[in-house]
Amino acid sequence: MWEKDINIHEVKEIRTRTTVYFGVGAIQKIHDIAKDIKSKGIDKVIVMSGRNAYKATGAWDVVEKALKENGIGYVNFDQVTPNPNTHHVNDAFKMAKEFGAKAVIAIGGGSPTDAGKSVAILLENPDKTAEDIFDFTFTPVKAAPIISINLTHGTGSETNRFAVVTNLEKNFKPAIAYDCIYPMYAIDDPQLMTKLSPKQTRYVSIDAVNHVVEAATSLVASPYSITLAKQVVELVGKYLPKAIENPDDLEARYFLAYAAMMGGVSFDNGLLHYTHALEHPLSAVKPELAHGLGLAILLPAVVKTIYKDRAATLADILAPIVPGLKGSADEAEKAAQGVYDWLKSVGVPEKLTDMGFGAADVDKLTDLAFTTPSLDGLINIGPSGNSRELVRNIYQESL
């Protein structure tokens, strides 16, 4: 009920480690941001984006005007794809370095922001490469300032210290987490999210649900990550069907964006475990696989696996989408089926076989989950152990 007292057209300033401008019309805050960074001596930036969304949403018109009005030069690297790779980062860094960029503005979903965070690291560590970052050959302690203009309601990357980039040659998709890559500013404007495709609308919100299911049940979960998780699942359960029915429903987009932002803060605290650790090999092997879809496919099996170890927490946070759970360890099958029924209800019934994976791929995927840098760290904080058999079983059950 509390949502009814919120004026979605009133832009709020939400402070995490990042200052987030949130609400319908928040994109206009880029004028204030541009003034601020210019006053700090930043007169050249690189803009990271995909090829279309940054313009199609109208975001670029506002950003370009703000940069020009404040005498800030820019170059635009517009080649970032879903599941960005180290080549994108290296090419963008070369462009940024030659131009003399002093900060990064990312416009898009998690992909431009994650690639942008990586470029920001290289701007302050110019003797390194993207491969150095994601092979963990050094630990960055500084990065250029980052501004994230978010066009999806799923990533959470606009307000946390994580970034994910794929090494195509190795089929590695590691995750990094460094304090130096918290964005200085972020913009979450629901008006910019109404042009998400029906599939992406589903996938990004499912990503947000996965963030909090993991953050609330990891070995480092806290009351804070659990409290945020409860609200995220409630809001996604309530507003995702509305956004699917009417893509232009600004109220639905607003609360889905808020859920995603909270999800980013939740896993900034409680971290992630099995679902993300096991999805990264899927989209590393098949970069065309949407991250949120891969997570959706794995989620029921993960819930079944961890339910006995976190029954009370899962019964509580899943209640809006799987009602009737009592928090008893013997409800694992019921909880997993309930999650799958919810996924089907929002139009995401796929399994791994639908994506071209088969039983013959399980061992390779399992190997990648343990050999990709950083993923073993996620598996190690899962609540049900870190055995190869556990990982293999999750893949097997997701076929």
PDB file of N, CA, C and O in Angstrom, residues 245-311:
ATOM      1  N   GLU A 245       1.983  -6.244 -19.167  1.00  0.00           N
ATOM      2  CA  GLU A 245       0.681  -5.928 -19.757  1.00  0.00           C
ATOM      3  C   GLU A 245       0.692  -4.564 -20.444  1.00  0.00           C
ATOM      4  O   GLU A 245       0.128  -4.391 -21.530  1.00  0.00           O
ATOM      5  N   ASN A 246       1.351  -3.585 -19.805  1.00  0.00           N
ATOM      6  CA  ASN A 246       1.395  -2.230 -20.350  1.00  0.00           C
ATOM      7  C   ASN A 246       2.805  -1.674 -20.210  1.00  0.00           C
ATOM      8  O   ASN A 246       3.174  -1.153 -19.157  1.00  0.00           O
ATOM      9  N   PRO A 247       3.624  -1.790 -21.264  1.00  0.00           N
ATOM     10  CA  PRO A 247       5.021  -1.353 -21.180  1.00  0.00           C
ATOM     11  C   PRO A 247       5.196   0.115 -20.811  1.00  0.00           C
ATOM     12  O   PRO A 247       6.248   0.512 -20.320  1.00  0.00           O
ATOM     13  N   ASP A 248       4.171   0.929 -21.040  1.00  0.00           N
ATOM     14  CA  ASP A 248       4.262   2.360 -20.757  1.00  0.00           C
ATOM     15  C   ASP A 248       3.781   2.722 -19.350  1.00  0.00           C
ATOM     16  O   ASP A 248       3.669   3.911 -19.023  1.00  0.00           O
ATOM     17  N   ASP A 249       3.489   1.727 -18.529  1.00  0.00           N
ATOM     18  CA  ASP A 249       3.026   1.972 -17.154  1.00  0.00           C
ATOM     19  C   ASP A 249       4.198   2.492 -16.320  1.00  0.00           C
ATOM     20  O   ASP A 249       5.044   1.730 -15.868  1.00  0.00           O
ATOM     21  N   LEU A 250       4.248   3.798 -16.118  1.00  0.00           N
ATOM     22  CA  LEU A 250       5.380   4.406 -15.422  1.00  0.00           C
ATOM     23  C   LEU A 250       5.441   4.010 -13.954  1.00  0.00           C
ATOM     24  O   LEU A 250       6.533   3.907 -13.378  1.00  0.00           O
ATOM     25  N   GLU A 251       4.291   3.806 -13.344  1.00  0.00           N
ATOM     26  CA  GLU A 251       4.300   3.368 -11.948  1.00  0.00           C
ATOM     27  C   GLU A 251       4.955   1.996 -11.837  1.00  0.00           C
ATOM     28  O   GLU A 251       5.784   1.756 -10.945  1.00  0.00           O
ATOM     29  N   ALA A 252       4.616   1.094 -12.738  1.00  0.00           N
ATOM     30  CA  ALA A 252       5.219  -0.245 -12.713  1.00  0.00           C
ATOM     31  C   ALA A 252       6.723  -0.155 -12.952  1.00  0.00           C
ATOM     32  O   ALA A 252       7.520  -0.789 -12.240  1.00  0.00           O
ATOM     33  N   ARG A 253       7.135   0.630 -13.929  1.00  0.00           N
ATOM     34  CA  ARG A 253       8.568   0.773 -14.213  1.00  0.00           C
ATOM     35  C   ARG A 253       9.293   1.400 -13.023  1.00  0.00           C
ATOM     36  O   ARG A 253      10.421   1.032 -12.700  1.00  0.00           O
ATOM     37  N   TYR A 254       8.653   2.347 -12.363  1.00  0.00           N
ATOM     38  CA  TYR A 254       9.262   3.015 -11.214  1.00  0.00           C
ATOM     39  C   TYR A 254       9.586   2.006 -10.116  1.00  0.00           C
ATOM     40  O   TYR A 254      10.714   1.956  -9.606  1.00  0.00           O
ATOM     41  N   PHE A 255       8.611   1.197  -9.749  1.00  0.00           N
ATOM     42  CA  PHE A 255       8.834   0.286  -8.628  1.00  0.00           C
ATOM     43  C   PHE A 255       9.695  -0.914  -9.023  1.00  0.00           C
ATOM     44  O   PHE A 255      10.385  -1.482  -8.177  1.00  0.00           O
ATOM     45  N   LEU A 256       9.697  -1.278 -10.302  1.00  0.00           N
ATOM     46  CA  LEU A 256      10.652  -2.296 -10.747  1.00  0.00           C
ATOM     47  C   LEU A 256      12.074  -1.741 -10.721  1.00  0.00           C
ATOM     48  O   LEU A 256      13.027  -2.444 -10.347  1.00  0.00           O
ATOM     49  N   ALA A 257      12.236  -0.480 -11.100  1.00  0.00           N
ATOM     50  CA  ALA A 257      13.560   0.141 -11.033  1.00  0.00           C
ATOM     51  C   ALA A 257      14.027   0.269  -9.591  1.00  0.00           C
ATOM     52  O   ALA A 257      15.213   0.056  -9.276  1.00  0.00           O
ATOM     53  N   TYR A 258      13.103   0.616  -8.706  1.00  0.00           N
ATOM     54  CA  TYR A 258      13.465   0.710  -7.290  1.00  0.00           C
ATOM     55  C   TYR A 258      13.863  -0.665  -6.753  1.00  0.00           C
ATOM     56  O   TYR A 258      14.845  -0.803  -6.018  1.00  0.00           O
ATOM     57  N   ALA A 259      13.117  -1.694  -7.142  1.00  0.00           N
ATOM     58  CA  ALA A 259      13.458  -3.056  -6.727  1.00  0.00           C
ATOM     59  C   ALA A 259      14.848  -3.438  -7.209  1.00  0.00           C
ATOM     60  O   ALA A 259      15.649  -4.013  -6.460  1.00  0.00           O
ATOM     61  N   ALA A 260      15.149  -3.120  -8.454  1.00  0.00           N
ATOM     62  CA  ALA A 260      16.459  -3.472  -9.010  1.00  0.00           C
ATOM     63  C   ALA A 260      17.582  -2.732  -8.299  1.00  0.00           C
ATOM     64  O   ALA A 260      18.647  -3.293  -8.023  1.00  0.00           O
ATOM     65  N   MET A 261      17.344  -1.445  -7.996  1.00  0.00           N
ATOM     66  CA  MET A 261      18.359  -0.679  -7.287  1.00  0.00           C
ATOM     67  C   MET A 261      18.608  -1.269  -5.896  1.00  0.00           C
ATOM     68  O   MET A 261      19.752  -1.437  -5.468  1.00  0.00           O
ATOM     69  N   MET A 262      17.526  -1.602  -5.200  1.00  0.00           N
ATOM     70  CA  MET A 262      17.668  -2.244  -3.890  1.00  0.00           C
ATOM     71  C   MET A 262      18.365  -3.595  -4.010  1.00  0.00           C
ATOM     72  O   MET A 262      19.155  -3.980  -3.143  1.00  0.00           O
ATOM     73  N   GLY A 263      18.069  -4.305  -5.086  1.00  0.00           N
ATOM     74  CA  GLY A 263      18.738  -5.577  -5.317  1.00  0.00           C
ATOM     75  C   GLY A 263      20.238  -5.402  -5.444  1.00  0.00           C
ATOM     76  O   GLY A 263      21.022  -6.208  -4.931  1.00  0.00           O
ATOM     77  N   GLY A 264      20.658  -4.328  -6.114  1.00  0.00           N
ATOM     78  CA  GLY A 264      22.082  -4.042  -6.243  1.00  0.00           C
ATOM     79  C   GLY A 264      22.733  -3.774  -4.898  1.00  0.00           C
ATOM     80  O   GLY A 264      23.858  -4.219  -4.641  1.00  0.00           O
ATOM     81  N   VAL A 265      22.024  -3.054  -4.034  1.00  0.00           N
ATOM     82  CA  VAL A 265      22.553  -2.780  -2.695  1.00  0.00           C
ATOM     83  C   VAL A 265      22.547  -4.059  -1.858  1.00  0.00           C
ATOM     84  O   VAL A 265      23.478  -4.321  -1.085  1.00  0.00           O
ATOM     85  N   SER A 266      21.515  -4.881  -2.022  1.00  0.00           N
ATOM     86  CA  SER A 266      21.421  -6.131  -1.264  1.00  0.00           C
ATOM     87  C   SER A 266      22.610  -7.034  -1.556  1.00  0.00           C
ATOM     88  O   SER A 266      23.266  -7.546  -0.638  1.00  0.00           O
ATOM     89  N   PHE A 267      22.939  -7.210  -2.844  1.00  0.00           N
ATOM     90  CA  PHE A 267      24.055  -8.126  -3.111  1.00  0.00           C
ATOM     91  C   PHE A 267      25.410  -7.444  -2.976  1.00  0.00           C
ATOM     92  O   PHE A 267      26.437  -8.110  -2.897  1.00  0.00           O
ATOM     93  N   ASP A 268      25.422  -6.123  -2.872  1.00  0.00           N
ATOM     94  CA  ASP A 268      26.648  -5.438  -2.492  1.00  0.00           C
ATOM     95  C   ASP A 268      27.014  -5.803  -1.047  1.00  0.00           C
ATOM     96  O   ASP A 268      28.176  -5.766  -0.659  1.00  0.00           O
ATOM     97  N   ASN A 269      26.004  -6.174  -0.275  1.00  0.00           N
ATOM     98  CA  ASN A 269      26.201  -6.547   1.122  1.00  0.00           C
ATOM     99  C   ASN A 269      26.244  -8.062   1.333  1.00  0.00           C
ATOM    100  O   ASN A 269      27.125  -8.581   2.000  1.00  0.00           O
ATOM    101  N   GLY A 270      25.263  -8.775   0.776  1.00  0.00           N
ATOM    102  CA  GLY A 270      25.185 -10.214   1.000  1.00  0.00           C
ATOM    103  C   GLY A 270      25.884 -11.051  -0.053  1.00  0.00           C
ATOM    104  O   GLY A 270      25.963 -12.277   0.065  1.00  0.00           O
ATOM    105  N   LEU A 271      26.366 -10.401  -1.115  1.00  0.00           N
ATOM    106  CA  LEU A 271      27.066 -11.050  -2.225  1.00  0.00           C
ATOM    107  C   LEU A 271      26.157 -12.051  -2.946  1.00  0.00           C
ATOM    108  O   LEU A 271      24.955 -12.093  -2.717  1.00  0.00           O
ATOM    109  N   LEU A 272      26.735 -12.830  -3.846  1.00  0.00           N
ATOM    110  CA  LEU A 272      25.996 -13.772  -4.681  1.00  0.00           C
ATOM    111  C   LEU A 272      26.592 -15.161  -4.517  1.00  0.00           C
ATOM    112  O   LEU A 272      27.697 -15.314  -4.022  1.00  0.00           O
ATOM    113  N   HIS A 273      25.860 -16.188  -4.949  1.00  0.00           N
ATOM    114  CA  HIS A 273      26.450 -17.533  -4.871  1.00  0.00           C
ATOM    115  C   HIS A 273      26.086 -18.375  -6.089  1.00  0.00           C
ATOM    116  O   HIS A 273      26.486 -18.041  -7.199  1.00  0.00           O
ATOM    117  N   TYR A 274      25.358 -19.474  -5.901  1.00  0.00           N
ATOM    118  CA  TYR A 274      25.277 -20.491  -6.951  1.00  0.00           C
ATOM    119  C   TYR A 274      24.677 -20.008  -8.272  1.00  0.00           C
ATOM    120  O   TYR A 274      25.197 -20.327  -9.342  1.00  0.00           O
ATOM    121  N   THR A 275      23.561 -19.290  -8.233  1.00  0.00           N
ATOM    122  CA  THR A 275      22.883 -18.994  -9.493  1.00  0.00           C
ATOM    123  C   THR A 275      23.769 -18.173 -10.423  1.00  0.00           C
ATOM    124  O   THR A 275      23.887 -18.462 -11.616  1.00  0.00           O
ATOM    125  N   HIS A 276      24.411 -17.143  -9.879  1.00  0.00           N
ATOM    126  CA  HIS A 276      25.292 -16.334 -10.719  1.00  0.00           C
ATOM    127  C   HIS A 276      26.574 -17.091 -11.080  1.00  0.00           C
ATOM    128  O   HIS A 276      27.053 -16.994 -12.212  1.00  0.00           O
ATOM    129  N   ALA A 277      27.129 -17.823 -10.130  1.00  0.00           N
ATOM    130  CA  ALA A 277      28.357 -18.583 -10.422  1.00  0.00           C
ATOM    131  C   ALA A 277      28.120 -19.592 -11.541  1.00  0.00           C
ATOM    132  O   ALA A 277      28.999 -19.830 -12.374  1.00  0.00           O
ATOM    133  N   LEU A 278      26.937 -20.171 -11.599  1.00  0.00           N
ATOM    134  CA  LEU A 278      26.644 -21.183 -12.614  1.00  0.00           C
ATOM    135  C   LEU A 278      26.106 -20.581 -13.906  1.00  0.00           C
ATOM    136  O   LEU A 278      26.240 -21.184 -14.981  1.00  0.00           O
ATOM    137  N   GLU A 279      25.527 -19.374 -13.827  1.00  0.00           N
ATOM    138  CA  GLU A 279      25.057 -18.739 -15.063  1.00  0.00           C
ATOM    139  C   GLU A 279      26.213 -18.202 -15.886  1.00  0.00           C
ATOM    140  O   GLU A 279      26.176 -18.267 -17.120  1.00  0.00           O
ATOM    141  N   HIS A 280      27.231 -17.678 -15.238  1.00  0.00           N
ATOM    142  CA  HIS A 280      28.318 -17.060 -16.002  1.00  0.00           C
ATOM    143  C   HIS A 280      28.937 -18.020 -17.026  1.00  0.00           C
ATOM    144  O   HIS A 280      29.196 -17.601 -18.162  1.00  0.00           O
ATOM    145  N   PRO A 281      29.173 -19.281 -16.706  1.00  0.00           N
ATOM    146  CA  PRO A 281      29.644 -20.192 -17.756  1.00  0.00           C
ATOM    147  C   PRO A 281      28.653 -20.362 -18.910  1.00  0.00           C
ATOM    148  O   PRO A 281      29.066 -20.518 -20.069  1.00  0.00           O
ATOM    149  N   LEU A 282      27.359 -20.305 -18.620  1.00  0.00           N
ATOM    150  CA  LEU A 282      26.367 -20.452 -19.689  1.00  0.00           C
ATOM    151  C   LEU A 282      26.507 -19.342 -20.725  1.00  0.00           C
ATOM    152  O   LEU A 282      26.601 -19.595 -21.930  1.00  0.00           O
ATOM    153  N   SER A 283      26.529 -18.087 -20.261  1.00  0.00           N
ATOM    154  CA  SER A 283      26.588 -16.976 -21.219  1.00  0.00           C
ATOM    155  C   SER A 283      28.004 -16.670 -21.667  1.00  0.00           C
ATOM    156  O   SER A 283      28.197 -15.893 -22.610  1.00  0.00           O
ATOM    157  N   ALA A 284      29.003 -17.279 -21.017  1.00  0.00           N
ATOM    158  CA  ALA A 284      30.363 -17.197 -21.561  1.00  0.00           C
ATOM    159  C   ALA A 284      30.495 -18.101 -22.774  1.00  0.00           C
ATOM    160  O   ALA A 284      31.098 -17.738 -23.786  1.00  0.00           O
ATOM    161  N   VAL A 285      29.912 -19.292 -22.682  1.00  0.00           N
ATOM    162  CA  VAL A 285      29.933 -20.241 -23.804  1.00  0.00           C
ATOM    163  C   VAL A 285      29.003 -19.778 -24.923  1.00  0.00           C
ATOM    164  O   VAL A 285      29.308 -19.908 -26.104  1.00  0.00           O
ATOM    165  N   LYS A 286      27.839 -19.225 -24.539  1.00  0.00           N
ATOM    166  CA  LYS A 286      26.869 -18.726 -25.518  1.00  0.00           C
ATOM    167  C   LYS A 286      26.564 -17.263 -25.204  1.00  0.00           C
ATOM    168  O   LYS A 286      25.577 -16.959 -24.512  1.00  0.00           O
ATOM    169  N   PRO A 287      27.401 -16.330 -25.687  1.00  0.00           N
ATOM    170  CA  PRO A 287      27.212 -14.914 -25.346  1.00  0.00           C
ATOM    171  C   PRO A 287      25.863 -14.352 -25.773  1.00  0.00           C
ATOM    172  O   PRO A 287      25.436 -13.314 -25.269  1.00  0.00           O
ATOM    173  N   GLU A 288      25.199 -15.036 -26.690  1.00  0.00           N
ATOM    174  CA  GLU A 288      23.877 -14.568 -27.113  1.00  0.00           C
ATOM    175  C   GLU A 288      22.796 -14.865 -26.076  1.00  0.00           C
ATOM    176  O   GLU A 288      21.668 -14.350 -26.178  1.00  0.00           O
ATOM    177  N   LEU A 289      23.109 -15.685 -25.083  1.00  0.00           N
ATOM    178  CA  LEU A 289      22.138 -16.015 -24.042  1.00  0.00           C
ATOM    179  C   LEU A 289      21.986 -14.830 -23.097  1.00  0.00           C
ATOM    180  O   LEU A 289      22.954 -14.393 -22.475  1.00  0.00           O
ATOM    181  N   ALA A 290      20.787 -14.315 -22.963  1.00  0.00           N
ATOM    182  CA  ALA A 290      20.544 -13.206 -22.037  1.00  0.00           C
ATOM    183  C   ALA A 290      20.831 -13.669 -20.607  1.00  0.00           C
ATOM    184  O   ALA A 290      20.391 -14.747 -20.190  1.00  0.00           O
ATOM    185  N   HIS A 291      21.563 -12.843 -19.870  1.00  0.00           N
ATOM    186  CA  HIS A 291      21.954 -13.179 -18.494  1.00  0.00           C
ATOM    187  C   HIS A 291      20.734 -13.515 -17.636  1.00  0.00           C
ATOM    188  O   HIS A 291      20.712 -14.526 -16.931  1.00  0.00           O
ATOM    189  N   GLY A 292      19.700 -12.685 -17.717  1.00  0.00           N
ATOM    190  CA  GLY A 292      18.513 -12.919 -16.896  1.00  0.00           C
ATOM    191  C   GLY A 292      17.802 -14.209 -17.240  1.00  0.00           C
ATOM    192  O   GLY A 292      17.235 -14.870 -16.361  1.00  0.00           O
ATOM    193  N   LEU A 293      17.829 -14.586 -18.516  1.00  0.00           N
ATOM    194  CA  LEU A 293      17.214 -15.851 -18.924  1.00  0.00           C
ATOM    195  C   LEU A 293      18.007 -17.024 -18.359  1.00  0.00           C
ATOM    196  O   LEU A 293      17.426 -17.993 -17.848  1.00  0.00           O
ATOM    197  N   GLY A 294      19.342 -16.953 -18.439  1.00  0.00           N
ATOM    198  CA  GLY A 294      20.158 -18.013 -17.861  1.00  0.00           C
ATOM    199  C   GLY A 294      19.899 -18.178 -16.371  1.00  0.00           C
ATOM    200  O   GLY A 294      19.795 -19.294 -15.849  1.00  0.00           O
ATOM    201  N   LEU A 295      19.756 -17.060 -15.669  1.00  0.00           N
ATOM    202  CA  LEU A 295      19.467 -17.112 -14.233  1.00  0.00           C
ATOM    203  C   LEU A 295      18.102 -17.744 -13.972  1.00  0.00           C
ATOM    204  O   LEU A 295      17.942 -18.533 -13.038  1.00  0.00           O
ATOM    205  N   ALA A 296      17.124 -17.365 -14.787  1.00  0.00           N
ATOM    206  CA  ALA A 296      15.773 -17.914 -14.612  1.00  0.00           C
ATOM    207  C   ALA A 296      15.778 -19.429 -14.744  1.00  0.00           C
ATOM    208  O   ALA A 296      15.116 -20.141 -13.971  1.00  0.00           O
ATOM    209  N   ILE A 297      16.536 -19.928 -15.707  1.00  0.00           N
ATOM    210  CA  ILE A 297      16.588 -21.371 -15.946  1.00  0.00           C
ATOM    211  C   ILE A 297      17.164 -22.108 -14.745  1.00  0.00           C
ATOM    212  O   ILE A 297      16.717 -23.202 -14.376  1.00  0.00           O
ATOM    213  N   LEU A 298      18.157 -21.508 -14.087  1.00  0.00           N
ATOM    214  CA  LEU A 298      18.846 -22.159 -12.967  1.00  0.00           C
ATOM    215  C   LEU A 298      18.120 -21.989 -11.634  1.00  0.00           C
ATOM    216  O   LEU A 298      18.316 -22.801 -10.716  1.00  0.00           O
ATOM    217  N   LEU A 299      17.303 -20.956 -11.509  1.00  0.00           N
ATOM    218  CA  LEU A 299      16.765 -20.600 -10.193  1.00  0.00           C
ATOM    219  C   LEU A 299      15.968 -21.708  -9.498  1.00  0.00           C
ATOM    220  O   LEU A 299      16.184 -21.952  -8.303  1.00  0.00           O
ATOM    221  N   PRO A 300      15.056 -22.405 -10.180  1.00  0.00           N
ATOM    222  CA  PRO A 300      14.314 -23.444  -9.453  1.00  0.00           C
ATOM    223  C   PRO A 300      15.225 -24.507  -8.851  1.00  0.00           C
ATOM    224  O   PRO A 300      15.029 -24.919  -7.689  1.00  0.00           O
ATOM    225  N   ALA A 301      16.216 -24.954  -9.596  1.00  0.00           N
ATOM    226  CA  ALA A 301      17.128 -25.982  -9.079  1.00  0.00           C
ATOM    227  C   ALA A 301      17.961 -25.449  -7.922  1.00  0.00           C
ATOM    228  O   ALA A 301      18.270 -26.184  -6.974  1.00  0.00           O
ATOM    229  N   VAL A 302      18.344 -24.176  -7.987  1.00  0.00           N
ATOM    230  CA  VAL A 302      19.101 -23.588  -6.878  1.00  0.00           C
ATOM    231  C   VAL A 302      18.230 -23.503  -5.634  1.00  0.00           C
ATOM    232  O   VAL A 302      18.672 -23.841  -4.526  1.00  0.00           O
ATOM    233  N   VAL A 303      16.993 -23.060  -5.796  1.00  0.00           N
ATOM    234  CA  VAL A 303      16.091 -22.987  -4.639  1.00  0.00           C
ATOM    235  C   VAL A 303      15.892 -24.375  -4.022  1.00  0.00           C
ATOM    236  O   VAL A 303      15.934 -24.540  -2.795  1.00  0.00           O
ATOM    237  N   LYS A 304      15.714 -25.377  -4.867  1.00  0.00           N
ATOM    238  CA  LYS A 304      15.574 -26.748  -4.360  1.00  0.00           C
ATOM    239  C   LYS A 304      16.813 -27.178  -3.581  1.00  0.00           C
ATOM    240  O   LYS A 304      16.717 -27.812  -2.517  1.00  0.00           O
ATOM    241  N   THR A 305      18.000 -26.801  -4.084  1.00  0.00           N
ATOM    242  CA  THR A 305      19.255 -27.200  -3.456  1.00  0.00           C
ATOM    243  C   THR A 305      19.450 -26.549  -2.093  1.00  0.00           C
ATOM    244  O   THR A 305      19.882 -27.196  -1.135  1.00  0.00           O
ATOM    245  N   ILE A 306      19.130 -25.266  -1.974  1.00  0.00           N
ATOM    246  CA  ILE A 306      19.471 -24.524  -0.755  1.00  0.00           C
ATOM    247  C   ILE A 306      18.334 -24.462   0.258  1.00  0.00           C
ATOM    248  O   ILE A 306      18.547 -24.000   1.381  1.00  0.00           O
ATOM    249  N   TYR A 307      17.142 -24.945  -0.123  1.00  0.00           N
ATOM    250  CA  TYR A 307      15.980 -24.712   0.745  1.00  0.00           C
ATOM    251  C   TYR A 307      16.174 -25.299   2.137  1.00  0.00           C
ATOM    252  O   TYR A 307      15.855 -24.657   3.142  1.00  0.00           O
ATOM    253  N   LYS A 308      16.718 -26.492   2.201  1.00  0.00           N
ATOM    254  CA  LYS A 308      16.875 -27.136   3.524  1.00  0.00           C
ATOM    255  C   LYS A 308      17.786 -26.334   4.446  1.00  0.00           C
ATOM    256  O   LYS A 308      17.681 -26.404   5.671  1.00  0.00           O
ATOM    257  N   ASP A 309      18.705 -25.567   3.851  1.00  0.00           N
ATOM    258  CA  ASP A 309      19.671 -24.807   4.646  1.00  0.00           C
ATOM    259  C   ASP A 309      19.197 -23.401   4.976  1.00  0.00           C
ATOM    260  O   ASP A 309      19.734 -22.774   5.892  1.00  0.00           O
ATOM    261  N   ARG A 310      18.220 -22.893   4.246  1.00  0.00           N
ATOM    262  CA  ARG A 310      17.713 -21.540   4.478  1.00  0.00           C
ATOM    263  C   ARG A 310      16.198 -21.505   4.335  1.00  0.00           C
ATOM    264  O   ARG A 310      15.629 -20.588   3.738  1.00  0.00           O
ATOM    265  N   ALA A 311      15.526 -22.494   4.900  1.00  0.00           N
ATOM    266  CA  ALA A 311      14.081 -22.644   4.700  1.00  0.00           C
ATOM    267  C   ALA A 311      13.298 -21.432   5.207  1.00  0.00           C
ATOM    268  O   ALA A 311      12.396 -20.927   4.529  1.00  0.00           O
TER     269      ALA A 311
END
